[in-house]
Short mmCIF file of N, CA and C in Angstrom, two decimals:
data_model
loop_
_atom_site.label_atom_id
_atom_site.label_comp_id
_atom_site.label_asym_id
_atom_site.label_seq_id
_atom_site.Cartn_x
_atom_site.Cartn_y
_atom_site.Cartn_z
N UNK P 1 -62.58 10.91 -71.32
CA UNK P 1 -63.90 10.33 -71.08
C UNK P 1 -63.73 9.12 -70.16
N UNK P 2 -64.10 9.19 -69.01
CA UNK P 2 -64.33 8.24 -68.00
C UNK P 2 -65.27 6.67 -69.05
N UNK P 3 -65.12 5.38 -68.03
CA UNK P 3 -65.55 4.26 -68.73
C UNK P 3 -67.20 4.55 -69.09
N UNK P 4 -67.89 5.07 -67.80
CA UNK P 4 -69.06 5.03 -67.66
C UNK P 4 -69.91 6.21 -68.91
N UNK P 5 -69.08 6.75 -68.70
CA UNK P 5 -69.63 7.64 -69.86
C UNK P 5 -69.59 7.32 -71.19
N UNK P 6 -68.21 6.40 -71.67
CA UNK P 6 -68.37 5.48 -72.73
C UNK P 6 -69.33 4.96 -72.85
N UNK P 7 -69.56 3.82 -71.96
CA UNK P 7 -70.72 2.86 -71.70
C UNK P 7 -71.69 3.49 -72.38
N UNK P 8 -72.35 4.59 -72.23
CA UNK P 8 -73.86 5.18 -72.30
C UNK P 8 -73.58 5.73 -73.38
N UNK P 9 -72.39 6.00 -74.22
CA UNK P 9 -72.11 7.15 -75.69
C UNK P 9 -72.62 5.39 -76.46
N UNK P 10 -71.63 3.71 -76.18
CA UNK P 10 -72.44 3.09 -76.92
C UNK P 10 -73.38 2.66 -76.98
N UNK P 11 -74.61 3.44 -75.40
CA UNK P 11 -75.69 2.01 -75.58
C UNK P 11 -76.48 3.54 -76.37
N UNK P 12 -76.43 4.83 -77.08
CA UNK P 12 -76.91 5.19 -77.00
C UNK P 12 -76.65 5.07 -78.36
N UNK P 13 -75.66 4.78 -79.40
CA UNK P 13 -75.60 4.14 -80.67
C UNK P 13 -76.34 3.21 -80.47
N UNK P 14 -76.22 2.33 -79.81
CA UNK P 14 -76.97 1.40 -80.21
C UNK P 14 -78.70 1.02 -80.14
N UNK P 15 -78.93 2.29 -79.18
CA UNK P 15 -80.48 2.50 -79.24
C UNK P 15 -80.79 3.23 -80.79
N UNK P 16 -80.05 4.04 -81.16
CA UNK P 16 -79.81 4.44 -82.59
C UNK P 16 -79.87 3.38 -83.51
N UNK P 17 -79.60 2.57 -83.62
CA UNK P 17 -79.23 1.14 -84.42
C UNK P 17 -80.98 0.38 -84.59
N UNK P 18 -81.37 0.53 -83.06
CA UNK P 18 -82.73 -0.29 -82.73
C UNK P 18 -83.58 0.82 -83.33
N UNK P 19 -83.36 1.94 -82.96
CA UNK P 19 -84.65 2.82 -84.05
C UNK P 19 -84.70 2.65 -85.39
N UNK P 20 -83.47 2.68 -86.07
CA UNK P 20 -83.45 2.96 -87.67
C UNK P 20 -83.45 1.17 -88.36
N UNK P 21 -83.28 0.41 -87.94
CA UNK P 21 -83.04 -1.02 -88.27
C UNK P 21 -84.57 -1.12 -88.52
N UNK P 22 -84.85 -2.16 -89.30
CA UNK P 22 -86.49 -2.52 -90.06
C UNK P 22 -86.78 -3.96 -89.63
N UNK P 23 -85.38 -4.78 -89.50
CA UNK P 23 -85.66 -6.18 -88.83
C UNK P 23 -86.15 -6.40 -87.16
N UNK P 24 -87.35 -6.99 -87.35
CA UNK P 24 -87.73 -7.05 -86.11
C UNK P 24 -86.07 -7.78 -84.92
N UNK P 25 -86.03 -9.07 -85.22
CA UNK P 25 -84.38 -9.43 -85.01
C UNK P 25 -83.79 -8.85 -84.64
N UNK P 26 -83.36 -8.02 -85.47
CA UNK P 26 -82.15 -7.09 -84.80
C UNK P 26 -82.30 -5.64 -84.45
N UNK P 27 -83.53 -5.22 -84.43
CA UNK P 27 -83.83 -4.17 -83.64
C UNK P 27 -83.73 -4.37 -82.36
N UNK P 28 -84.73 -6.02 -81.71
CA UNK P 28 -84.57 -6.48 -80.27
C UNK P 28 -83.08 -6.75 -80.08
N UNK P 29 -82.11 -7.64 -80.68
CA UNK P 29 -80.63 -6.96 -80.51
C UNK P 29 -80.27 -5.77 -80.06
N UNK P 30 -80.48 -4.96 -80.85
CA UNK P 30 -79.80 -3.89 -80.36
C UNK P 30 -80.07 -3.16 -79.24
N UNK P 31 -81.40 -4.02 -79.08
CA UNK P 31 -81.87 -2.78 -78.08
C UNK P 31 -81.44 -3.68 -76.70
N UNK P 32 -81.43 -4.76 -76.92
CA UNK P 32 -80.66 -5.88 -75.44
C UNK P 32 -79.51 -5.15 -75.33
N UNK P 33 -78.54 -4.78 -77.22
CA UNK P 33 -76.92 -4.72 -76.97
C UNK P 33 -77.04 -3.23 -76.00
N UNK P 34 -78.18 -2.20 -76.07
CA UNK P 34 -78.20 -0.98 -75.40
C UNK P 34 -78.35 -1.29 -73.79
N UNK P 35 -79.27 -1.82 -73.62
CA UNK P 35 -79.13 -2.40 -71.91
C UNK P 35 -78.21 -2.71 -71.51
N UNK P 36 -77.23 -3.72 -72.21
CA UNK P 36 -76.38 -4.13 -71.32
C UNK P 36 -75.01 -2.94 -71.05
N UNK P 37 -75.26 -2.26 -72.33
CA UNK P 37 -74.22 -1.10 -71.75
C UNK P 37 -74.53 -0.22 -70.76
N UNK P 38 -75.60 0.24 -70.64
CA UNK P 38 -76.25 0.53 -69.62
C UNK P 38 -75.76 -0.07 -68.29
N UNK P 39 -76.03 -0.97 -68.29
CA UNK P 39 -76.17 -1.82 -67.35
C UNK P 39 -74.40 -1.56 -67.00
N UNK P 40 -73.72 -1.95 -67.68
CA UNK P 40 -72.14 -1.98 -67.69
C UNK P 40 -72.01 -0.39 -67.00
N UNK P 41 -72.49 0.86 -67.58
CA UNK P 41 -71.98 1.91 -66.90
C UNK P 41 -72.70 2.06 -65.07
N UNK P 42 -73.64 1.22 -64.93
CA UNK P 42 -73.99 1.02 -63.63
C UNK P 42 -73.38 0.42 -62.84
N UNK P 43 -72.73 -0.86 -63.33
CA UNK P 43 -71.98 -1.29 -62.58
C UNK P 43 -70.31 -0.60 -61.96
N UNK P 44 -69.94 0.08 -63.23
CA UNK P 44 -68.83 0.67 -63.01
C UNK P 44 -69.11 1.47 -62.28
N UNK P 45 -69.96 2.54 -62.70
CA UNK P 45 -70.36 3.58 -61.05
C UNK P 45 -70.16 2.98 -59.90
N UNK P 46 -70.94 1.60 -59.26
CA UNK P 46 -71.20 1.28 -58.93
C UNK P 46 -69.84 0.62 -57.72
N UNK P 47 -68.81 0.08 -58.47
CA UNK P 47 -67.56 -0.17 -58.23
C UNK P 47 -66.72 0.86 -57.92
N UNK P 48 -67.05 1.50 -58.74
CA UNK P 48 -66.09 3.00 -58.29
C UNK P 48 -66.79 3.64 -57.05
N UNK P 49 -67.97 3.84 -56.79
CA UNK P 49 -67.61 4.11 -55.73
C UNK P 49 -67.67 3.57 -54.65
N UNK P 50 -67.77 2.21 -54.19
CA UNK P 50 -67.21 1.11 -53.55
C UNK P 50 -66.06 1.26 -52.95
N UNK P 51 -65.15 1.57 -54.34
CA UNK P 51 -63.51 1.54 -54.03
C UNK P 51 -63.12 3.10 -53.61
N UNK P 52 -63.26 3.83 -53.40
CA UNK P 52 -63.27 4.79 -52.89
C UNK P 52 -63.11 4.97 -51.60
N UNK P 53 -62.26 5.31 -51.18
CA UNK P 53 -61.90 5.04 -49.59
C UNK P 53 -62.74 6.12 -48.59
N UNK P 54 -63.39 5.29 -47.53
CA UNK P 54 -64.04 6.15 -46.86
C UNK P 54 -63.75 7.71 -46.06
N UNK P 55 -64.03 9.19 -46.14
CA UNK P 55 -63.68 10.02 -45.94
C UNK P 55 -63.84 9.73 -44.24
N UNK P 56 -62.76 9.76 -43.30
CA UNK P 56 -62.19 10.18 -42.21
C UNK P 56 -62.58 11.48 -41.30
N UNK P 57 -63.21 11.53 -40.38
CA UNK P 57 -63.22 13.02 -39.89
C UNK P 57 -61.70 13.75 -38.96
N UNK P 58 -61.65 14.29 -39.67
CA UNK P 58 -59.92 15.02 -39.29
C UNK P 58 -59.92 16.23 -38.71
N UNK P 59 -59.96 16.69 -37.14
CA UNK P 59 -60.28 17.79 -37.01
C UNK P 59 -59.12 18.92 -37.74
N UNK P 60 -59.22 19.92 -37.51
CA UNK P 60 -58.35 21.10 -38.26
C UNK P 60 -57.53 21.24 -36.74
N UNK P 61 -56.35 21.59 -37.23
CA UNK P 61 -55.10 21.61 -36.21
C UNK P 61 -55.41 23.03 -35.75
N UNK P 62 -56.21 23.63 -36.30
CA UNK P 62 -56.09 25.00 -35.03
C UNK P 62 -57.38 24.68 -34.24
N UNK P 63 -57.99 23.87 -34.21
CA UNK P 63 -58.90 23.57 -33.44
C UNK P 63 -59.03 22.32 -32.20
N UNK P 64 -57.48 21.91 -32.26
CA UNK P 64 -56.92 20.94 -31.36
C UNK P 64 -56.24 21.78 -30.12
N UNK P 65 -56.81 20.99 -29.05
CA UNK P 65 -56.23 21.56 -27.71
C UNK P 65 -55.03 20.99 -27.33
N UNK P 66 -53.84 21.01 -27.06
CA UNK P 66 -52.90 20.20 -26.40
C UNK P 66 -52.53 20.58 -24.98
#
């Protein structure tokens, strides 16, 4: 399991947490603690593909004249 996909398995416990919880308190908790994972698997996307090195156009060697 990649990070980003983590990210969203906990904000999606933790939207779980904000449904079943009865305290006003910590329902809005949980449901901030769900955004920010969210938010966390966006950013990692986000970085990753940043860092990803730009694809090059490379012609094919049987298509080179010498």
């Amino acid at each position: 399991m990649n990070p980003s996909e983590e990210f969203l398995r906990h904000a999606a416990d933790c939207q779980r947490m904000a449904k079943f919880t009865r305290d006003p308190a910590s329902k809005q908790t949980w449901s901030r603690m769900a955004e920010r994972w969210v938010r966390c698997a966006e950013v990692f996307k986000r970085q990753r593909a940043a860092a990803k090195p730009a694809k090059r156009f490379r012609p094919d060697a049987a298509h080179m004249h010498y």
